[in-house]
Coordinates of C-alpha atoms in Angstrom, one line a residue:
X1 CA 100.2 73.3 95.7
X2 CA 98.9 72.6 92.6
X3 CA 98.9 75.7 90.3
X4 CA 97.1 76.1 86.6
X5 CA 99.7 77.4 84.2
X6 CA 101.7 80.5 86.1
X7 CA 102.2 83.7 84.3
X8 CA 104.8 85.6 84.1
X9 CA 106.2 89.3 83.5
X10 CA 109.7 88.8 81.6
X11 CA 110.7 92.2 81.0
X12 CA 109.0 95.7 81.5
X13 CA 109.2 96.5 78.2
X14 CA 107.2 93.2 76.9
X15 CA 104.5 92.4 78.8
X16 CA 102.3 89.7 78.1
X17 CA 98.5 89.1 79.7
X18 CA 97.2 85.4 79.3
X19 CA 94.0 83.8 79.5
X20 CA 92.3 80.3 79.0
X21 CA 90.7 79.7 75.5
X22 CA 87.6 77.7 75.1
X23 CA 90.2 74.5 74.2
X24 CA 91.9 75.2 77.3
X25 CA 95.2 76.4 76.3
X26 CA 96.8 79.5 77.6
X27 CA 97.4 82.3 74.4
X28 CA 99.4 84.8 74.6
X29 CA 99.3 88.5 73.8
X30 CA 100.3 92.0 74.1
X31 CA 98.6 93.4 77.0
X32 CA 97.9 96.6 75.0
X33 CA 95.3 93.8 73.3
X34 CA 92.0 94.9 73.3
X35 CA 90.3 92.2 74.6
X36 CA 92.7 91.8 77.8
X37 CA 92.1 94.8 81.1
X38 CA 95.2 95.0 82.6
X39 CA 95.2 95.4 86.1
X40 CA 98.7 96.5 88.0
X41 CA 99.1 95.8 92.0
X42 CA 101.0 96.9 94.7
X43 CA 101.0 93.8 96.4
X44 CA 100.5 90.1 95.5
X45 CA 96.9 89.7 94.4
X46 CA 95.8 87.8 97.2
X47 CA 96.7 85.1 100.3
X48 CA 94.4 82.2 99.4
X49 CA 91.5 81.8 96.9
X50 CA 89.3 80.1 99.8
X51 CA 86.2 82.2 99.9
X52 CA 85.6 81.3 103.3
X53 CA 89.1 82.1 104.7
X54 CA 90.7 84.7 102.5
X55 CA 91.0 88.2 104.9
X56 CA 93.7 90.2 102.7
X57 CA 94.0 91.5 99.0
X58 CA 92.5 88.1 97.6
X59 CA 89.3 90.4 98.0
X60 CA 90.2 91.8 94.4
X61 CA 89.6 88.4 93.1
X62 CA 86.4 87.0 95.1
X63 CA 84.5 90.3 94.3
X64 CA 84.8 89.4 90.5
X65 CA 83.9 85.5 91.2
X66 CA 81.4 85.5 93.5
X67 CA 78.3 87.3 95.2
X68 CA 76.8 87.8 98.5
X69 CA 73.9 88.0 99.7
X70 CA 73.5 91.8 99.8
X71 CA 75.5 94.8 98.8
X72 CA 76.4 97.9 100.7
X73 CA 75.6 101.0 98.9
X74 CA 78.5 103.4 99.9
X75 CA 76.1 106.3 98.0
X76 CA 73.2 105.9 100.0
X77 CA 74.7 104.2 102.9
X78 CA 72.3 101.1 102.7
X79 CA 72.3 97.6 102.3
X80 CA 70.5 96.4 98.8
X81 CA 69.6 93.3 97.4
X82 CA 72.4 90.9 95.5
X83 CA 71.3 87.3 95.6
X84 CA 68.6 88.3 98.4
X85 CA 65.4 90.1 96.5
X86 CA 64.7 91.2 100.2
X87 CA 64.4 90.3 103.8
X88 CA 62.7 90.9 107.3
X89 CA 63.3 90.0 110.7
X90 CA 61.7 89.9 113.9
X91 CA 61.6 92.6 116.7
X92 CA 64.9 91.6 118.3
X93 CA 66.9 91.0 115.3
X94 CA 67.6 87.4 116.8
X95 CA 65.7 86.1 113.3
X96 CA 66.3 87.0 109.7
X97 CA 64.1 85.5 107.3
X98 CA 65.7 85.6 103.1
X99 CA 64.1 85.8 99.7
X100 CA 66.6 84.9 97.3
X101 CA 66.9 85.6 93.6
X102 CA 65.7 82.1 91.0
X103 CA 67.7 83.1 88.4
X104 CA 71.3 82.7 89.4
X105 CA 73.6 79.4 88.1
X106 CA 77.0 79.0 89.4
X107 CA 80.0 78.5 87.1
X108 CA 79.8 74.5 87.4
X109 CA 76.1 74.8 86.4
X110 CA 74.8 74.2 89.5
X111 CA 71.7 76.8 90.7
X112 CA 72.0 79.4 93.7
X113 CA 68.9 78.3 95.7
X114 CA 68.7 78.0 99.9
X115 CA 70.7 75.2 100.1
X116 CA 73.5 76.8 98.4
X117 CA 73.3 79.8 101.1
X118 CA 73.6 77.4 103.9
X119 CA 76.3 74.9 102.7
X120 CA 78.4 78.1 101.8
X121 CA 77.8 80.2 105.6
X122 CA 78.1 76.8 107.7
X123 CA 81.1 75.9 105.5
X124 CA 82.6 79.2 106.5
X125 CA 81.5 79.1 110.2
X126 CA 83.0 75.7 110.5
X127 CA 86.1 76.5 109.1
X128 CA 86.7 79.5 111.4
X129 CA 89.6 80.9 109.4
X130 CA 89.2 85.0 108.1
X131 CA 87.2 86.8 109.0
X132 CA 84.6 84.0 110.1
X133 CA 83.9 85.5 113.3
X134 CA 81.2 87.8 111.4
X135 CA 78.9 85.0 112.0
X136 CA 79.3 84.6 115.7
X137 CA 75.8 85.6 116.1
X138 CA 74.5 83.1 114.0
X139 CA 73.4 79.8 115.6
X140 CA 71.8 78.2 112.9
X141 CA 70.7 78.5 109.4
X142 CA 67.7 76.7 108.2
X143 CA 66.4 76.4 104.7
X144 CA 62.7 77.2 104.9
X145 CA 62.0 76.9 101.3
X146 CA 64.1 76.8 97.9
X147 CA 64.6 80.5 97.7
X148 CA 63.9 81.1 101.5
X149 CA 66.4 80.9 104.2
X150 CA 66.0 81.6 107.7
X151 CA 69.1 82.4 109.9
X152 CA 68.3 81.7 113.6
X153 CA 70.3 84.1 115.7
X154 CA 72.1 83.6 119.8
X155 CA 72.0 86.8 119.9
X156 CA 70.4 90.2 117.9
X157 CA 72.5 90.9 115.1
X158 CA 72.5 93.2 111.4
X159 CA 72.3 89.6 109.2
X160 CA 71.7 92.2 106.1
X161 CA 74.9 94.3 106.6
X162 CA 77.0 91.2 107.9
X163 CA 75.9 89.6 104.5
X164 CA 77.0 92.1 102.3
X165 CA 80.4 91.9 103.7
X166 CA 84.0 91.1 101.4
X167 CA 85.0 88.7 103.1
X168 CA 83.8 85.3 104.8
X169 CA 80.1 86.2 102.8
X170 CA 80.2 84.7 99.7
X171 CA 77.9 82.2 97.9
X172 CA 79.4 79.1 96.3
X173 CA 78.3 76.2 94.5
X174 CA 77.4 73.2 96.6
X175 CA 80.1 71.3 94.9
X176 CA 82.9 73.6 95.9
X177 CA 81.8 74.4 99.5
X178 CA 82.6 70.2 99.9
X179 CA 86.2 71.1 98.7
X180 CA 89.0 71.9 100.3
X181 CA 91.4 75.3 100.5
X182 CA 94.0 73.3 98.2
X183 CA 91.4 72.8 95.3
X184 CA 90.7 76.7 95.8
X185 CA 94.4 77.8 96.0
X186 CA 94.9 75.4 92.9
X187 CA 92.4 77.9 90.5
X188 CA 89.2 76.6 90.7
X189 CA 86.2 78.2 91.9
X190 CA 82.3 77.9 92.8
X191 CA 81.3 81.7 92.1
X192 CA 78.1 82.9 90.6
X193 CA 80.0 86.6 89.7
X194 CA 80.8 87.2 86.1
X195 CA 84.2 86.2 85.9
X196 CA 85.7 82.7 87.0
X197 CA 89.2 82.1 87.7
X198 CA 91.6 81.4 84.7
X199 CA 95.1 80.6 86.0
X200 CA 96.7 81.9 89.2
X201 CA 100.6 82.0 90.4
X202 CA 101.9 84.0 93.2
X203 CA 101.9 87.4 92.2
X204 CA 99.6 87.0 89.3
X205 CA 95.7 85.8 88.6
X206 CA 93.8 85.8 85.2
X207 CA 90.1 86.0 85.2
X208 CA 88.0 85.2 82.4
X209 CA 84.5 85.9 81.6
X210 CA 81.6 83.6 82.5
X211 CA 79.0 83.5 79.5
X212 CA 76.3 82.6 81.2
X213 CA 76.4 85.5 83.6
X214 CA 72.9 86.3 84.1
X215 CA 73.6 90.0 83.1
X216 CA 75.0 88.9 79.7
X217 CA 77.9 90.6 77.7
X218 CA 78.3 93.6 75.4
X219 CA 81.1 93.8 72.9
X220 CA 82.9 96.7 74.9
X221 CA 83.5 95.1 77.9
X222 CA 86.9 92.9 78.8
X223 CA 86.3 89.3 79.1
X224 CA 89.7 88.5 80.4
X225 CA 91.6 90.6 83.2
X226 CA 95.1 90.1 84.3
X227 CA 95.9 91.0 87.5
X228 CA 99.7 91.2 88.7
X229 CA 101.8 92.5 91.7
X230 CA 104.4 95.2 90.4
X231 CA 105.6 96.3 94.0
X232 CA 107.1 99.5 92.6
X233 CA 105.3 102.1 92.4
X234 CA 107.8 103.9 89.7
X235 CA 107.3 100.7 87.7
X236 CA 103.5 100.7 87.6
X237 CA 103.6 104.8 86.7
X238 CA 105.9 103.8 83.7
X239 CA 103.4 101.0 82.8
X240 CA 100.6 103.0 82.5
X241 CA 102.6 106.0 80.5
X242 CA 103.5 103.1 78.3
X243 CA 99.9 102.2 77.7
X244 CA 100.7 98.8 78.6
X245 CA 98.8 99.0 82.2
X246 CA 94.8 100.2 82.1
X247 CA 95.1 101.1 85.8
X248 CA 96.9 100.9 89.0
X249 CA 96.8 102.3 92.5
X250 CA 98.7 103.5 96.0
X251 CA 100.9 105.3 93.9
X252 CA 103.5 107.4 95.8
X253 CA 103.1 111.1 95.6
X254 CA 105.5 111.9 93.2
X255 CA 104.2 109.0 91.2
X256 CA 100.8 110.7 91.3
X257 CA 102.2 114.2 90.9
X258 CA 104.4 113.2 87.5
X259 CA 100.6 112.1 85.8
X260 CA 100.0 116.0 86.2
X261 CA 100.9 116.7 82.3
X262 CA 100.0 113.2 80.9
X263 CA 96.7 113.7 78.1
X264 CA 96.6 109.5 78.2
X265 CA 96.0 108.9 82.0
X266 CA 92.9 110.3 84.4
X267 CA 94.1 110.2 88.4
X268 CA 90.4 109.0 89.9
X269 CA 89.6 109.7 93.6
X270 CA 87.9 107.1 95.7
X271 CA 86.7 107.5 98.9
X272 CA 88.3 104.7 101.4
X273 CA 87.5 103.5 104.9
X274 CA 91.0 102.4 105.3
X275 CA 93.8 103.3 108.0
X276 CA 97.4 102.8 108.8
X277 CA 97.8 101.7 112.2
X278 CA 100.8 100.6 114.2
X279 CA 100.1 97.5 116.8
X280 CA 102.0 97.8 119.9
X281 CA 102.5 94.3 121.6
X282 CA 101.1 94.9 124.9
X283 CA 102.1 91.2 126.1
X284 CA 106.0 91.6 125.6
X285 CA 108.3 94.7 127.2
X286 CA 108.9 97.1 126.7
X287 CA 105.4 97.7 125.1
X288 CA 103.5 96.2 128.1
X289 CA 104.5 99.5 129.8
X290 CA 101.5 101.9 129.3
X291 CA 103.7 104.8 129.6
X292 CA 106.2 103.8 127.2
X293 CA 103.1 103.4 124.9
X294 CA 102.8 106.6 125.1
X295 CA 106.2 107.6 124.9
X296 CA 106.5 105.7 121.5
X297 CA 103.0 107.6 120.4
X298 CA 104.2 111.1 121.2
X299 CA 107.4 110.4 118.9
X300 CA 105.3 109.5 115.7
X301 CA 106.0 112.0 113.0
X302 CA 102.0 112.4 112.0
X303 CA 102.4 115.7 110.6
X304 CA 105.5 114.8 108.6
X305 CA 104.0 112.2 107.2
X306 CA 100.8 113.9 106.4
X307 CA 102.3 116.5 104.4
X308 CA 105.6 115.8 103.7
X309 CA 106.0 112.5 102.6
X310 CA 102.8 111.8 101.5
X311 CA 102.0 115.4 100.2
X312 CA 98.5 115.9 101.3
X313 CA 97.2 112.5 99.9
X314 CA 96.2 111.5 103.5
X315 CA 94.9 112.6 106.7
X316 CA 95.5 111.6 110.4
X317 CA 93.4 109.8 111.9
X318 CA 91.5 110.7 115.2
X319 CA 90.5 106.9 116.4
X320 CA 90.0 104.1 115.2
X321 CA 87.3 104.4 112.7
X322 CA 87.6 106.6 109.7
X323 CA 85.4 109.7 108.4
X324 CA 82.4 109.0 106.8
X325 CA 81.1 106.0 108.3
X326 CA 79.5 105.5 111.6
X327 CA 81.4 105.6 114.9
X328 CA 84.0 107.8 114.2
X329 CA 84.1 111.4 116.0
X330 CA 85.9 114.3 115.6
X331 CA 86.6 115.1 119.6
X332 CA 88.6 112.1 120.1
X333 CA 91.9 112.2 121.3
X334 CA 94.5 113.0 118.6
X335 CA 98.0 112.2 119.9
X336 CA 101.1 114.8 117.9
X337 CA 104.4 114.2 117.9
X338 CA 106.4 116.4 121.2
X339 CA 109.7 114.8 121.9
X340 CA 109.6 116.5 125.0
X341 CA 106.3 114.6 126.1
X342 CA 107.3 111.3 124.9
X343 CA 110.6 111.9 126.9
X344 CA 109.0 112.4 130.0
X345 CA 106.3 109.3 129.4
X346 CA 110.2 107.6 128.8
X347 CA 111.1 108.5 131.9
X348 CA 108.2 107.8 133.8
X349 CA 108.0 104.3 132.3
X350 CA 111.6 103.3 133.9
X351 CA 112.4 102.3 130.7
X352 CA 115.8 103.2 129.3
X353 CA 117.8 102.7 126.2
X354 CA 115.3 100.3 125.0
X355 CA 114.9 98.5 121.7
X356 CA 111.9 97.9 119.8
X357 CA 111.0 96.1 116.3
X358 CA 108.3 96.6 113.9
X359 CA 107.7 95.2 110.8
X360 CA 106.5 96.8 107.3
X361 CA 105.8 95.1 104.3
X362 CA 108.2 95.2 101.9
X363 CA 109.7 97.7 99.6
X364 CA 106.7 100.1 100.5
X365 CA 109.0 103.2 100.1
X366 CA 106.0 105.3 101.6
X367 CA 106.4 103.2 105.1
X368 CA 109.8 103.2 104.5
X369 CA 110.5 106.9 104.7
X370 CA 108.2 107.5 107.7
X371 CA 109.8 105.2 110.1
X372 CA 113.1 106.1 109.5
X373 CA 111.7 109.7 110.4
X374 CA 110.2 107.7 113.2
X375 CA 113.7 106.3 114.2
X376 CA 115.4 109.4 113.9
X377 CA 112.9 110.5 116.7
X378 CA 113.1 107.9 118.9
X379 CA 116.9 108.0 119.1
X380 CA 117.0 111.7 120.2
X381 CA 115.0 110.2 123.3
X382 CA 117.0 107.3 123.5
X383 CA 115.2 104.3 122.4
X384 CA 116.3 102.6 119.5
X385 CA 114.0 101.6 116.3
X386 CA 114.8 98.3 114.4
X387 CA 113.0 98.1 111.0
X388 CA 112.2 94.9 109.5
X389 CA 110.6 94.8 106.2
X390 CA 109.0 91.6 105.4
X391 CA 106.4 90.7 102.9
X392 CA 103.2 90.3 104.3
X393 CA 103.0 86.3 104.8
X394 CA 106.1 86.8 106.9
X395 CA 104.8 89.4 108.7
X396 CA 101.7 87.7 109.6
X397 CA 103.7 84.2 110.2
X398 CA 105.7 86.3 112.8
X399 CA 102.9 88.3 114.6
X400 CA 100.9 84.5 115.2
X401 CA 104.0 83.4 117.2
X402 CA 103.1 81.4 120.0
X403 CA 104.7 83.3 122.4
X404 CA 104.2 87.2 122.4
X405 CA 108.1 87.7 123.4
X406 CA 108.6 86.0 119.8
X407 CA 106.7 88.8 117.8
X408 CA 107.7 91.8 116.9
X409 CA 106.9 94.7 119.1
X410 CA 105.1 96.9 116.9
X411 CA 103.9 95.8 113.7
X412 CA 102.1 98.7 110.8
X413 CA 99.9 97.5 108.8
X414 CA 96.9 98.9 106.6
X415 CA 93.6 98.3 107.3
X416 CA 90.1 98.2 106.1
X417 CA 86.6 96.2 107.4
X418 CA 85.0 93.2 106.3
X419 CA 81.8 94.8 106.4
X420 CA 80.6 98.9 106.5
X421 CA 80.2 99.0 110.2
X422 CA 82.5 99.5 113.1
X423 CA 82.5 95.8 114.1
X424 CA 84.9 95.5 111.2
X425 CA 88.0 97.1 112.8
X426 CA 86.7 96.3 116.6
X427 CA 85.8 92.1 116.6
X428 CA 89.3 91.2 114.6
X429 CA 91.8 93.9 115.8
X430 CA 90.6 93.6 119.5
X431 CA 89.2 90.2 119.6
X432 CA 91.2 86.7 119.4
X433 CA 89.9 84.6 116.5
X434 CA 89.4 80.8 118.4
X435 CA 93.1 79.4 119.5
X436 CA 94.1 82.3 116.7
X437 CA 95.3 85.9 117.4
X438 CA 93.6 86.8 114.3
X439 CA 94.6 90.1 113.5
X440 CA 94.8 91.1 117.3
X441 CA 98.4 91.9 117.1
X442 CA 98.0 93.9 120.6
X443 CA 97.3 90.5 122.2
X444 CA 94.5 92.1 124.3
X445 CA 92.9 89.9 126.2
X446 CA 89.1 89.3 125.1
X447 CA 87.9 90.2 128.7
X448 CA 89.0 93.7 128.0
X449 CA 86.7 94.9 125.2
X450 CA 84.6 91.4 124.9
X451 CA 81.4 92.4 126.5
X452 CA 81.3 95.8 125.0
X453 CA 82.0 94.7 121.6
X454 CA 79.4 91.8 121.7
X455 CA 76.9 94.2 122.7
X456 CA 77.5 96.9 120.0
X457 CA 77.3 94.6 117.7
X458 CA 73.7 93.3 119.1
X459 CA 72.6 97.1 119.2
X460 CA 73.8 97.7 115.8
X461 CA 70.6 96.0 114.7
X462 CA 68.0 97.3 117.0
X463 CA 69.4 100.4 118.8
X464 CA 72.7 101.5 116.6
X465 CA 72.5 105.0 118.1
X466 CA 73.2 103.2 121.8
X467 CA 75.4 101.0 119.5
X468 CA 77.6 104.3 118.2
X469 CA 78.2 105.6 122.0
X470 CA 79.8 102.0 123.0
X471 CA 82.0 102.0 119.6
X472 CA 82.7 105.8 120.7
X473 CA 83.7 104.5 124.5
X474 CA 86.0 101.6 123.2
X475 CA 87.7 104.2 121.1
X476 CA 88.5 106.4 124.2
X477 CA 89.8 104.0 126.2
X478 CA 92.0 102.0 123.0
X479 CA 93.8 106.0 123.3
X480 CA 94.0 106.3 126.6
X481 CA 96.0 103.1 127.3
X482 CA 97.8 103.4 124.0
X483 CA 97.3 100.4 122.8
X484 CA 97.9 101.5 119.2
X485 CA 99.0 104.1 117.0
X486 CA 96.2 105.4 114.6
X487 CA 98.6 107.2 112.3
X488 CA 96.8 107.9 109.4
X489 CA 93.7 107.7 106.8
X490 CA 94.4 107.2 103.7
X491 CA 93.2 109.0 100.4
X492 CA 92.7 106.6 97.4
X493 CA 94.1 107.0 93.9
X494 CA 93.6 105.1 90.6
X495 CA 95.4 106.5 87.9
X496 CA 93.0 105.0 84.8
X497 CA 94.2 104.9 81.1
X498 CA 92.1 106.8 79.5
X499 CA 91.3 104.2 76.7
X500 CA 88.6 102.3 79.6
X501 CA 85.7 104.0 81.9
X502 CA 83.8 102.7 84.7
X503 CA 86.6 102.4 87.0
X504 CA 85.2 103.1 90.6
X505 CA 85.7 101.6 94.0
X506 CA 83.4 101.6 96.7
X507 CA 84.5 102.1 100.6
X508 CA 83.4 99.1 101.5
X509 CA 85.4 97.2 99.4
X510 CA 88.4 98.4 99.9
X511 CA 90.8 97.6 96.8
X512 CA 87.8 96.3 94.9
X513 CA 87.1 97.2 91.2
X514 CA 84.3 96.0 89.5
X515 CA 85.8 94.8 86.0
X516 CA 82.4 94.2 84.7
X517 CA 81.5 97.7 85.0
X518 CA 84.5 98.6 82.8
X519 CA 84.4 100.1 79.4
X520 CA 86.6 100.2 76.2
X521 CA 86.5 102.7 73.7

């Protein structure tokens, strides 16, 4: 791979941000510098650049470079225009007609017009990588004017909430949607957003500002942004102390808690529509067992790590989709930990002194510390816990084995949707993507929730109430059969420096900051 000049951190105590001057050299500065945000991760800041295939924490990035179609308003819970100025369809939702803004230039001087829209979403469908399968609905897309786009639908589908998704909806230049993922990954882009992409290495990405962002500039805003993994959280507590970090997140309680008595740092709340959920392979004993499922559910520590480890900054979940957006319920079935019951589902699942594997990504402490409580209970019923902690591209490279007895057996993982809407935990965490697993690290067989998912997903835009009692049905039957373990919902921190204001994420964008919107004194 080709990479731009990398950055890196040589000490905590000297940090340096970097971006690329107008001559095209990288400077170098104290990241305290005014003119550079500093921006400090928990995990590398993304898998691929591709705007058509990323599906992890690249999402950070792409929400700065580029723009969809529509937005998702987590304060109103509607969809409002970005690129589109507005849009109408017909009675069955199966035809979506777009009015798109005249006054939008991508970074390579190229103008956002209809074309652009449908070079970008066919370049995405075709590439089928991500979260690509938003578009299944879609059968074609047809530019009906140079600001008009029509998508012609197989089946009824929301076009306006797909569109305003984070991933696998973004706009890009006609001359990047011909290239490749390399010429992405290398640190270019095609955005329209008002930040391109400066220089990139593995756990680091500078962005700089784009001048001719249609919104313009005002002197108190940060042109350049450096964004860096700093997987501990100690470490990214220190740097904003220091003043040498303007903000950071999924800090660990005690992290969060020292902040208490610091006059320099606010600790922001943010709503999230994200959960931790542990995915049992159902294709590979002993997990194919429904019973010891359910044995291996009854044994989680929910409570302890609710309160205990995680102090109150997190709730459990009850199903799959979290409070505060459609298609979750309160009634569902909420498994607790009882040794005694998960010893008996043991025993009735003929399964003894077992051995099972799940994988974590690495030196998440938080993770960590609950499955070793997990392993303590397992062992008093006699099944023994092997933890691997991996980070995540070797997670991911070992749940997409060929062969289900070659993955783990239970793999925890955070997660959040592409889009606002139930779909985006349902389609890639029950459905295969193509001859991919996707993120269907159950290996559930499309059969099984297929039909029911392809129809929600049709009723979402014409009947979403219907829509809601099929989610609600799916949900039922994921707990019954066990087929994960919704641990927990997690509470969202940022602890902000108090020197910059505007920092605010929204739901639907899980992880996403809009540096734009951010102040300086």
């Amino acid at each position: 791979m080709i990479m731009k000049r990398a950055l890196t951190i040589l000490s905590v105590s000297i940090l340096a941000a970097a971006w690329l001057c107008g001559c095209g050299k990288i400077r170098k500065t104290e990241s305290r510098d005014a003119d550079v945000l500093y921006h400090a991760c928990y995990s590398e800041p993304y898998v691929t650049l591709d705007p058509s295939a990323e599906q992890s924490n690249g999402i950070r990035i792409l929400y700065n470079v580029y723009e969809t179609l529509t937005h998702y308003d987590d304060k109103t819970g509607e969809v409002i225009p970005k690129l589109a100025v507005e849009w109408s369809s017909n009675a069955d939702a199966t035809e979506w007609v777009f009015k798109l803004r005249n006054d939008v230039q991508f970074h390579d001087g190229e103008k956002m017009n209809a074309e652009a829209v449908k070079k970008s979403i066919d370049r995405t469908i075709a590439l089928n990588k991500g979260a690509a399968y938003i578009w299944d609905s879609v059968d074609s897309i047809e530019v009906t004017g140079e600001y008009e786009v029509t998508f012609h639908l197989r089946y009824g589908a929301s076009i306006p909430l797909i569109a305003s998704a984070g991933y696998a909806a973004y706009i890009m230049s006609p001359n990047a949607a011909d290239k490749d993922t390399e010429w992405f990954n290398a640190g270019n882009d095609g955005g329209s957003g008002p930040y391109t992409i400066a220089t990139v290495s593995a756990r680091a990405v500078t962005l700089s500002s784009y001048e001719g962002y249609r919104g313009g500039w005002e002197d108190n805003q940060y042109k350049n942004v450096y964004i860096q993994e700093i997987s501990d959280s100690g470490t990214r507590r220190r740097l904003l102390e220091a003043g040498e970090a303007h903000l950071t997140s999924e800090l660990s309680a005690e992290d969060l808690a020292a902040f208490s008595e610091n006059d320099g740092v606010t600790i922001l709340p943010a709503d999230s529509f994200t959960n931790v959920i542990l995915m049992l392979n159902t294709k590979s004993s002993p997990c194919s067992n429904a019973d010891f499922r359910k044995a291996l559910a009854y044994a989680f520590p929910y409570e302890e790590a609710v309160h205990d480890i995680l102090q109150g900054n997190a709730a459990q979940s009850c199903g799959m989709i979290p409070k505060g957006l459609w298609g979750h319920q309160d009634n569902l079935t909420q498994y607790h930990c009882d040794l005694k019951k998960s010893a008996e589902y043991l025993e009735k699942s003929g399964l003894t002194d077992a051995t099972v594997t799940v994988t974590f990504i690495v030196n998440d402490a938080v993770y960590r510390e609950i499955l070793q409580l997990y392993k303590e209970n397992l062992a008093q019923i006699g099944v023994t816990l092997k933890l691997l902690n991996m980070d995540w591209d070797a997670q991911l490279a070992l749940a997409k084995s060929p062969n289900p007895d070659d993955c783990q057996d239970i793999l925890l993982m955070k997660w959040w949707p592409d889009y606002a809407d139930p779909a985006g935990w349902f389609s890639p965490l029950l459905m295969s993507s193509g001859d991919s697993v996707g993120y269907n690290f159950c290996y559930l067989d499309d059969d099984i929730f297929g039909e029911k998912n392809r129809d929600a997903v049709r009723l979402t835009a014409t009947n979403k109430n219907e829509a809601e009692k099929l989610y609600i049905e799916m949900q039922e039957e994921i707990l019954d059969q066990c087929y994960m373990i919704f641990a927990y919902n997690t509470l969202q921190y940022y602890a902000v420096n108090n020197a910059i204001h505007g920092v605010y994420e929204n739901p639907a964008y899980q992880t996403c900051v809009s540096y734009y919107d951010i102040t300086k004194d």
